[in-house]
Short mmCIF file of C-alpha atoms in Angstrom, two decimals:
data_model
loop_
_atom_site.label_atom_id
_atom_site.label_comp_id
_atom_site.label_asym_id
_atom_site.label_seq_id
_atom_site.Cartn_x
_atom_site.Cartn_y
_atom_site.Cartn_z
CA UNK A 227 -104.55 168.82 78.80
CA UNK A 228 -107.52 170.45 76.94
CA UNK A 229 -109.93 168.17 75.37
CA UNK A 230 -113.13 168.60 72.84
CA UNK A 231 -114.97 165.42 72.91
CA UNK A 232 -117.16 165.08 69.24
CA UNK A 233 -119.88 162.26 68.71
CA UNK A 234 -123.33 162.39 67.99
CA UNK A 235 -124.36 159.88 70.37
CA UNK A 236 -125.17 162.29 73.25
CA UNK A 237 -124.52 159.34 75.44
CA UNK A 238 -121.36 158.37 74.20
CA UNK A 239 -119.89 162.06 74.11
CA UNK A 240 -120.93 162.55 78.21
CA UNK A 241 -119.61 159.77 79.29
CA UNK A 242 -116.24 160.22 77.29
CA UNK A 243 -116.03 163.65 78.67
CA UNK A 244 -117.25 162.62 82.00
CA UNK A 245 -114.01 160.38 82.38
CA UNK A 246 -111.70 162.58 81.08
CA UNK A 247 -112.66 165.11 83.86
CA UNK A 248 -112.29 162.71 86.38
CA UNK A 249 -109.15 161.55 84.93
CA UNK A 250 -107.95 165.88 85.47
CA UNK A 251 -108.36 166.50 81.81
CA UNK A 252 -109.96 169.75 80.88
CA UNK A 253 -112.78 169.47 78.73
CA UNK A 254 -112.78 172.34 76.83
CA UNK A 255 -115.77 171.77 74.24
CA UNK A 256 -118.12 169.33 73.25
CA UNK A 257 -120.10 168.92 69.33
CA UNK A 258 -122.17 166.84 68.10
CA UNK A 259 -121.47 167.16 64.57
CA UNK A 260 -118.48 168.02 62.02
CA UNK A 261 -119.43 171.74 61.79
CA UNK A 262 -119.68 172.41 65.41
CA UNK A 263 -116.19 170.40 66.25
CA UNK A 264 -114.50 172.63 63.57
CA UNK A 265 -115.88 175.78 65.24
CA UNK A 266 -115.33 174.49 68.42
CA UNK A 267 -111.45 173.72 67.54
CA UNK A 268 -111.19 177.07 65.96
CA UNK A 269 -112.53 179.03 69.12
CA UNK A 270 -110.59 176.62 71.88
CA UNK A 271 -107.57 175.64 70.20
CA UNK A 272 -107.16 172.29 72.31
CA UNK A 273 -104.45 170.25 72.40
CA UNK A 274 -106.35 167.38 71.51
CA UNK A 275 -110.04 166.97 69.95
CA UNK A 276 -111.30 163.02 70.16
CA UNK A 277 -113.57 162.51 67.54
CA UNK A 278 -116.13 159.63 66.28
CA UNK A 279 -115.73 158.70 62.41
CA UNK A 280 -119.35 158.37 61.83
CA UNK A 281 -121.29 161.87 61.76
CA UNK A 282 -123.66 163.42 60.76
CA UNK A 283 -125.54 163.78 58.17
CA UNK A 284 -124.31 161.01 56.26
CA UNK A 285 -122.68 158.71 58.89
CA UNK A 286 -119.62 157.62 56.54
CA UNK A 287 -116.79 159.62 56.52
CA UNK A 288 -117.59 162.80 58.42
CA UNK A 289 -115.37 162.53 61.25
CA UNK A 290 -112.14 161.31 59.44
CA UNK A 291 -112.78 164.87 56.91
CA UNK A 292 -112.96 166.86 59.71
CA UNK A 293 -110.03 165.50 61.72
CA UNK A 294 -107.97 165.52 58.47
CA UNK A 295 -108.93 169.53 59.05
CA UNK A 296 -107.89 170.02 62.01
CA UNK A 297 -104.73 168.59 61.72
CA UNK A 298 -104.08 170.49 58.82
CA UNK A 299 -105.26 174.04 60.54
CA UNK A 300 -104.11 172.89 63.73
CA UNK A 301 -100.72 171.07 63.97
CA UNK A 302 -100.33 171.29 67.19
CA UNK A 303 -103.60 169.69 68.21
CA UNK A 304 -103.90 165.97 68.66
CA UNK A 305 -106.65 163.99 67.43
CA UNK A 306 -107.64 160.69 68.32
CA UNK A 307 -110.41 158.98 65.74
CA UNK A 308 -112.89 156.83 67.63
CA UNK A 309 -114.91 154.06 65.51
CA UNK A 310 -117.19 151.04 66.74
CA UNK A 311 -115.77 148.90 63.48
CA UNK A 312 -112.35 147.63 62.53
CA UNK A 313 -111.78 149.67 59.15
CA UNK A 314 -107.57 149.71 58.81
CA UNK A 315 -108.38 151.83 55.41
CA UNK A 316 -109.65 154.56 57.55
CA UNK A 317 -106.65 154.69 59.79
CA UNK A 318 -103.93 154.07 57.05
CA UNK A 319 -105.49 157.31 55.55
CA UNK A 320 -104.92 159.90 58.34
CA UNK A 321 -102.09 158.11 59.88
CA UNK A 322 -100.25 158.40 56.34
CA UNK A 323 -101.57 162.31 56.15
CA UNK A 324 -100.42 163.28 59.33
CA UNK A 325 -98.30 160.51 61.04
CA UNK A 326 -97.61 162.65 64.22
CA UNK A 327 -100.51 163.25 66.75
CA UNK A 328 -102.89 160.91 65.32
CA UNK A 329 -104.26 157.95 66.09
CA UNK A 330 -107.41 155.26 66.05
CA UNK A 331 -109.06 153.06 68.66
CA UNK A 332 -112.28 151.35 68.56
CA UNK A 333 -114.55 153.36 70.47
CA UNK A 334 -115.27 150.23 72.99
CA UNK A 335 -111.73 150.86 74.08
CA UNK A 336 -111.95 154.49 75.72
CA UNK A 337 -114.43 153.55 78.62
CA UNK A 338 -111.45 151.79 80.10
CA UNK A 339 -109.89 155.28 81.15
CA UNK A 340 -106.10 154.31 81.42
CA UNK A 341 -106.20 153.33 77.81
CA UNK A 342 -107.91 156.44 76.79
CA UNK A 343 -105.64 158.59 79.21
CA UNK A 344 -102.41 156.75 77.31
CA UNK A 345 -103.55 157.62 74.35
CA UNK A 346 -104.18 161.34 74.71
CA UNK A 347 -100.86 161.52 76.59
CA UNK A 348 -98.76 159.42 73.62
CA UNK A 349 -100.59 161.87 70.70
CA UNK A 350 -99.50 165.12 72.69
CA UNK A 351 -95.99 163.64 72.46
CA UNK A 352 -96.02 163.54 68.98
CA UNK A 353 -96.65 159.83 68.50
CA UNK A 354 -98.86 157.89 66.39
CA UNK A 355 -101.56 155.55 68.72
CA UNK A 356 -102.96 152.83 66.69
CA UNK A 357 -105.65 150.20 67.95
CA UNK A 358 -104.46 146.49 68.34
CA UNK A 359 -107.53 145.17 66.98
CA UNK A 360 -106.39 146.79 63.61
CA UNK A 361 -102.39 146.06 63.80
CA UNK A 362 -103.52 142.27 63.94
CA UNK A 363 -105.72 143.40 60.93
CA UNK A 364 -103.16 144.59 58.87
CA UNK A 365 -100.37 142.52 60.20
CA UNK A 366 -102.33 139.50 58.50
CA UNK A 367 -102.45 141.14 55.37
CA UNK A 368 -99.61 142.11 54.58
CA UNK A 369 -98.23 141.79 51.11
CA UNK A 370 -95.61 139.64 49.55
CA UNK A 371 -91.77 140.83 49.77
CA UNK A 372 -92.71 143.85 52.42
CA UNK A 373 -89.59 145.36 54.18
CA UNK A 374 -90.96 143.57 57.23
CA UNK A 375 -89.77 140.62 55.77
CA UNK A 376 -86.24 141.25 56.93
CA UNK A 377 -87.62 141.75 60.26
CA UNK A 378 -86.98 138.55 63.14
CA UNK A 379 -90.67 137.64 64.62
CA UNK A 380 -89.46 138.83 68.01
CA UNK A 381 -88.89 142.66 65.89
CA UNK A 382 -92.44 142.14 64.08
CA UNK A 383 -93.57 141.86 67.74
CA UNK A 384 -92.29 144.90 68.98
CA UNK A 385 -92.84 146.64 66.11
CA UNK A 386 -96.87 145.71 66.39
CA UNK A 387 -96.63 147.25 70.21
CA UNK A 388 -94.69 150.16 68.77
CA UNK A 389 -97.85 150.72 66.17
CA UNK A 390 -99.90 150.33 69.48
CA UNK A 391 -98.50 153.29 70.43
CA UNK A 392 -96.42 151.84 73.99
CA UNK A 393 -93.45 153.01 74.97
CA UNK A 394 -90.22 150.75 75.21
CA UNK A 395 -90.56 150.30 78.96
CA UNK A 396 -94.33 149.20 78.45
CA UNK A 397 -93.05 146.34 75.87
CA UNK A 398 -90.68 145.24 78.07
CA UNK A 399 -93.33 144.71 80.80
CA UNK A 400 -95.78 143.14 77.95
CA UNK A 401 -93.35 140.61 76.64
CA UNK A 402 -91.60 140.19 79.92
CA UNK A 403 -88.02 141.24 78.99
CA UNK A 404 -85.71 144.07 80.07
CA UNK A 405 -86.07 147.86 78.69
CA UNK A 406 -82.51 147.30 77.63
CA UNK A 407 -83.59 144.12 75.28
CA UNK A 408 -86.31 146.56 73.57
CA UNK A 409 -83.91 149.08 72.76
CA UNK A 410 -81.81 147.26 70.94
CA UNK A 411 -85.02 146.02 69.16
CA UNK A 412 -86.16 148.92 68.11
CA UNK A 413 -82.92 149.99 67.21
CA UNK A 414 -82.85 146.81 64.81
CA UNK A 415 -86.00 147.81 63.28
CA UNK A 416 -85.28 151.50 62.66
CA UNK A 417 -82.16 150.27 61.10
CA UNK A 418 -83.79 147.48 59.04
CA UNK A 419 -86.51 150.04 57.89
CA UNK A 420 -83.98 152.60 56.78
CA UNK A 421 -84.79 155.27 59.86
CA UNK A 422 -81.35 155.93 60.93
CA UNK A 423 -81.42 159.82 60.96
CA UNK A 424 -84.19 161.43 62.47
CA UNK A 425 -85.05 161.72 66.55
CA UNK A 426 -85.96 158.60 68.32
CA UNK A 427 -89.74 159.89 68.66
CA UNK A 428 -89.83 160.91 64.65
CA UNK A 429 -88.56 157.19 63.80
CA UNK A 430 -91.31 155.52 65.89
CA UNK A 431 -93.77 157.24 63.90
CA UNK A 432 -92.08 156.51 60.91
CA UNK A 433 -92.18 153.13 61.61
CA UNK A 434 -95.32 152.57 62.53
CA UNK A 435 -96.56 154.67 58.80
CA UNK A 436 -93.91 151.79 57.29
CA UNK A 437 -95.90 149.01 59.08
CA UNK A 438 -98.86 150.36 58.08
CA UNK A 439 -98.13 151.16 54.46
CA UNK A 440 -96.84 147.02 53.95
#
């Protein structure tokens, strides 16, 4: 897979590529701001670009514009947002724009390198990846009669590792059950959320933007 890694934190942007490499990703490009990632994308057409919400020159929002960009030039390449605070509002508002081949993790998360590598390999798949710090976030805030309502805790559950972005085999392992007992989980909740008609990887996503929208 071919990667650009974009942070301004010289530091930070190494080392990410640094175990990427070793992990027998290609990095294809590295930037250190919004402008150079963009032209960077442009030239290398990767098939992911990881990228830091906080750039310059403002530090805000920089990161989130530009990966909103490239996802709009660039369908076909992945991008995984990287930020050092829980802000849900950030993800909700990529994750709604382009469900498929996005995702969010706090940036403490991709030094260990099998979450990062899951990650990058769930967003080429089309999936949406988000960080578990934030689906406790917004599971606690959910509002009054949400569709999740009609969901059984055990279905929340999955549903919350769905959003996490692991695959039914994974969940099964996490909550110590068979793959077979998942399924028909998931199956409950794509039912229960209306998702009845699309391809099984379209519906995750789906679910997940549901989850996130309540």
């Amino acid at each position: 897979m071919r990667v650009i890694v974009a942070d301004d934190v010289m530091l930070t942007r190494a080392g990410i590529a640094r175990l990427l490499t070793d992990a027998g990703f290609e990095v294809v490009g590295e930037a250190a701001d919004p402008d150079e990632l963009l032209r960077k994308v442009r030239a290398q057409k990767p098939d992911a670009a990881i990228v830091d919400i906080r750039m310059p020159p403002t530090h805000t929002d920089e990161g989130l514009v530009a990966a909103a960009a490239i996802r709009a030039e660039f369908p076909q390449t992945a991008v995984l947002i990287l930020s050092s605070y829980v802000e849900p509002s950030y993800a909700m508002q990529l994750v709604e724009q382009y469900p498929e081949r996005s995702g969010y993790l706090l940036k403490e998360r991709v030094f260990d390198v099998a979450i990062l590598v899951d990650a990058l390999r769930r967003l080429a798949d089309g999936e949406t990846v988000v960080d578990p710090t934030i689906v406790s976030r917004l599971f606690g805030r959910r509002r009054q009669h949400s569709p999740l309502d009609e969901l059984t805790p055990r279905e929340r559950e999955v549903l919350a590792l769905v959003a996490e972005g692991l695959s039914n085999r994974a969940i099964a392992e996490r909550l110590v059950v068979t793959e077979r007992t998942v399924e028909a989980h998931v199956s409950q909740v794509f039912l229960k959320l209306g998702l009845q008609d699309t391809r099984d990887a379209h519906r995750r996503v789906l679910a997940v933007l549901a989850f996130l929208r309540t």
